[in-house]
Tab-separated table of C-alpha atoms in Angstrom:
chain	number	residue	atom	x	y	z
A	1	MET	CA	65.368	15.779	-16.953
A	2	PRO	CA	63.936	17.427	-20.034
A	3	ASN	CA	61.942	14.362	-21.121
A	4	ASP	CA	60.033	14.049	-17.813
A	5	ARG	CA	56.302	14.646	-18.523
A	6	SER	CA	55.594	16.057	-15.079
A	7	ASP	CA	57.807	19.107	-15.782
A	8	SER	CA	56.053	20.272	-18.930
A	9	PRO	CA	52.299	20.350	-19.315
A	10	VAL	CA	51.054	18.391	-22.284
A	11	GLU	CA	47.888	19.717	-23.814
A	12	ASP	CA	45.558	17.221	-25.375
A	13	PRO	CA	43.527	18.928	-28.126
A	14	GLU	CA	40.383	16.907	-27.269
A	15	SER	CA	40.528	17.617	-23.545
A	16	SER	CA	40.993	21.351	-24.095
A	17	GLN	CA	37.902	21.436	-26.267
A	18	LEU	CA	35.878	19.538	-23.697
A	19	SER	CA	36.977	21.772	-20.858
A	20	GLN	CA	35.746	24.849	-22.748
A	21	GLN	CA	32.245	23.451	-23.164
A	22	PRO	CA	29.814	23.957	-20.276
A	23	ARG	CA	28.733	20.875	-18.405
A	24	LEU	CA	25.382	19.432	-19.360
A	25	SER	CA	23.921	20.091	-15.909
A	26	GLN	CA	24.805	23.778	-16.229
A	27	GLN	CA	22.909	24.220	-19.480
A	28	PRO	CA	19.283	25.331	-19.155
A	29	GLN	CA	16.617	22.920	-20.273
A	30	LEU	CA	15.027	23.971	-23.518
A	31	SER	CA	11.506	23.542	-24.736
A	32	GLN	CA	10.594	23.546	-28.360
A	33	SER	CA	7.495	25.331	-29.495
A	34	PRO	CA	4.971	23.447	-31.618
A	35	GLN	CA	6.211	25.316	-34.693
A	36	SER	CA	9.710	24.018	-35.306
A	37	SER	CA	10.707	27.253	-37.057
A	38	GLN	CA	10.752	29.160	-33.755
A	39	PRO	CA	13.931	29.014	-31.646
A	40	LEU	CA	14.127	26.957	-28.485
A	41	GLN	CA	13.219	28.780	-25.278
A	42	PRO	CA	14.623	28.028	-21.799
A	43	LEU	CA	12.186	26.415	-19.375
A	44	PRO	CA	11.519	28.250	-16.119
A	45	PRO	CA	13.309	26.747	-13.108
A	46	ARG	CA	11.363	24.107	-11.193
A	47	GLN	CA	9.730	25.297	-8.020
A	48	PRO	CA	9.686	23.102	-4.915
A	49	SER	CA	6.457	21.189	-4.367
A	50	PRO	CA	3.992	22.885	-2.048
A	51	ASP	CA	3.420	21.379	1.378
A	52	THR	CA	0.239	19.540	2.129
A	53	GLY	CA	-2.676	21.942	2.331
A	54	ALA	CA	-1.034	24.664	0.261
A	55	ALA	CA	-2.342	25.794	-3.108
A	56	GLY	CA	-1.795	22.984	-5.581
A	57	GLY	CA	-1.325	20.519	-2.741
A	58	ASP	CA	-4.469	18.554	-3.606
A	59	ALA	CA	-3.113	17.499	-7.007
A	60	ARG	CA	0.165	16.511	-5.373
A	61	ASP	CA	-1.684	14.649	-2.609
A	62	ASN	CA	-3.764	12.752	-5.179
A	63	MET	CA	-0.598	11.711	-7.003
A	64	ILE	CA	0.939	10.483	-3.739
A	65	VAL	CA	-2.198	8.521	-2.835
A	66	ARG	CA	-2.350	6.928	-6.312
A	67	THR	CA	1.263	5.834	-5.874
A	68	PHE	CA	0.780	4.082	-2.538
A	69	VAL	CA	-2.902	3.063	-2.628
A	70	ARG	CA	-4.180	0.870	-5.455
A	71	ASP	CA	-7.658	-0.615	-5.775
A	72	GLY	CA	-8.513	0.408	-2.216
A	73	ARG	CA	-5.443	-1.361	-0.812
A	74	LEU	CA	-2.349	0.097	0.773
A	75	VAL	CA	0.579	-1.118	-1.314
A	76	ARG	CA	3.143	0.149	1.187
A	77	LEU	CA	3.713	3.114	3.449
A	78	PRO	CA	5.941	5.860	2.070
A	79	ALA	CA	9.289	6.372	3.744
A	80	ARG	CA	9.105	10.164	3.496
A	81	TRP	CA	7.366	11.793	6.430
A	82	THR	CA	5.282	14.242	4.334
A	83	ARG	CA	4.066	11.522	1.985
A	84	LYS	CA	3.260	9.224	4.884
A	85	LYS	CA	1.088	11.964	6.416
A	86	VAL	CA	-0.848	12.301	3.146
A	87	VAL	CA	-1.472	8.556	2.813
A	88	LEU	CA	-2.488	8.118	6.448
A	89	ARG	CA	-4.857	11.092	6.262
A	90	HIS	CA	-6.441	9.584	3.134
A	91	ILE	CA	-6.968	6.222	4.846
A	92	ALA	CA	-8.462	7.874	7.939
A	93	GLU	CA	-10.803	10.043	5.857
A	94	GLN	CA	-11.975	7.090	3.757
A	95	THR	CA	-12.394	4.686	6.670
A	96	PHE	CA	-13.588	6.540	9.762
A	97	VAL	CA	-16.284	9.148	10.315
A	98	PRO	CA	-15.193	12.018	12.597
A	99	GLY	CA	-16.656	11.778	16.085
A	100	VAL	CA	-17.924	8.194	15.719
A	101	GLU	CA	-16.552	5.739	18.266
A	102	TYR	CA	-15.281	2.379	17.028
A	103	PRO	CA	-14.392	-0.652	19.157
A	104	GLU	CA	-10.938	-2.103	18.561
A	105	ARG	CA	-12.330	-5.128	16.741
A	106	THR	CA	-14.106	-2.885	14.185
A	107	VAL	CA	-10.967	-0.788	13.679
A	108	HIS	CA	-8.956	-3.953	13.028
A	109	GLU	CA	-11.508	-5.226	10.502
A	110	LYS	CA	-11.567	-1.915	8.638
A	111	LEU	CA	-7.773	-1.638	8.545
A	112	ARG	CA	-7.280	-5.283	7.507
A	113	ALA	CA	-9.146	-4.448	4.302
A	114	TRP	CA	-6.518	-1.782	3.530
A	115	CYS	CA	-3.649	-4.174	4.253
A	116	GLU	CA	-4.639	-7.232	2.210
A	117	ASP	CA	-1.740	-8.292	-0.039
A	118	GLY	CA	0.324	-5.299	1.126
A	119	GLU	CA	3.569	-4.895	3.020
A	120	VAL	CA	1.965	-3.262	6.073
A	121	ASP	CA	-0.078	-5.114	8.674
A	122	HIS	CA	-3.217	-3.622	10.208
A	123	VAL	CA	-1.629	-3.215	13.656
A	124	THR	CA	1.210	-1.079	12.260
A	125	LEU	CA	-1.290	0.945	10.264
A	126	ARG	CA	-3.431	1.518	13.376
A	127	ARG	CA	-0.380	2.587	15.376
A	128	HIS	CA	0.600	5.105	12.672
A	129	LEU	CA	-2.944	6.494	12.511
A	130	VAL	CA	-2.896	7.015	16.283
A	131	ASP	CA	0.641	8.450	16.283
A	132	PHE	CA	-0.224	10.923	13.512
A	133	GLY	CA	-3.412	12.018	15.291
A	134	HIS	CA	-5.907	10.597	12.810
A	135	LEU	CA	-7.337	8.260	15.443
A	136	ARG	CA	-7.657	8.745	19.182
A	137	ARG	CA	-7.704	5.786	21.523
A	138	SER	CA	-9.255	5.555	24.958
A	139	ASP	CA	-9.953	2.273	26.784
A	140	GLY	CA	-10.003	0.218	23.579
A	141	ILE	CA	-12.359	2.642	21.820
A	142	TYR	CA	-11.133	4.582	18.782
A	143	ALA	CA	-12.494	7.744	17.240
A	144	ARG	CA	-11.374	9.992	14.430
A	145	PRO	CA	-11.191	13.563	15.739
A	146	ALA	CA	-13.056	16.191	13.733
A	147	ASP	CA	-9.947	18.403	13.557
A	148	SER	CA	-7.766	15.760	11.860
A	149	ALA	CA	-9.247	16.445	8.445
A	150	ARG	CA	-6.278	18.442	7.069
A	151	THR	CA	-3.656	18.237	9.780
A	152	GLY	CA	-1.755	14.991	9.696
A	153	SER	CA	0.403	15.546	12.742
A	154	ALA	CA	-0.012	14.335	16.275
């Protein structure tokens, strides 16, 4: 069957030109200098974000807090573990003094202020603060440990 297309490859001129061009994702990003007469230079590859507490982590932490906390209210808790740690640490640092004991009623009042008009209730927020080690609970009394300042893990 000489007329069967499956026996002989048919080359489409447009597809052969496209296949010779590199994919867009394989091309380096280019930055243009302020003077348009200079050629475009490739941007350096992006580095992964530093973990909390590493150099440059404070700027990243501030950006995370601004995303999830607005006007002193918790908009919502982040889904990502590392971001959640940053937000919870911020709330603990802004709300509770290390070493001071707070009765449960006071803790609830303080956390309700963070949760007004948000997706998270104060009980869930309290549980996360305890689980992440930002608050310790004993017989209905809560305290923020002095060593929780930069940790964020239980």
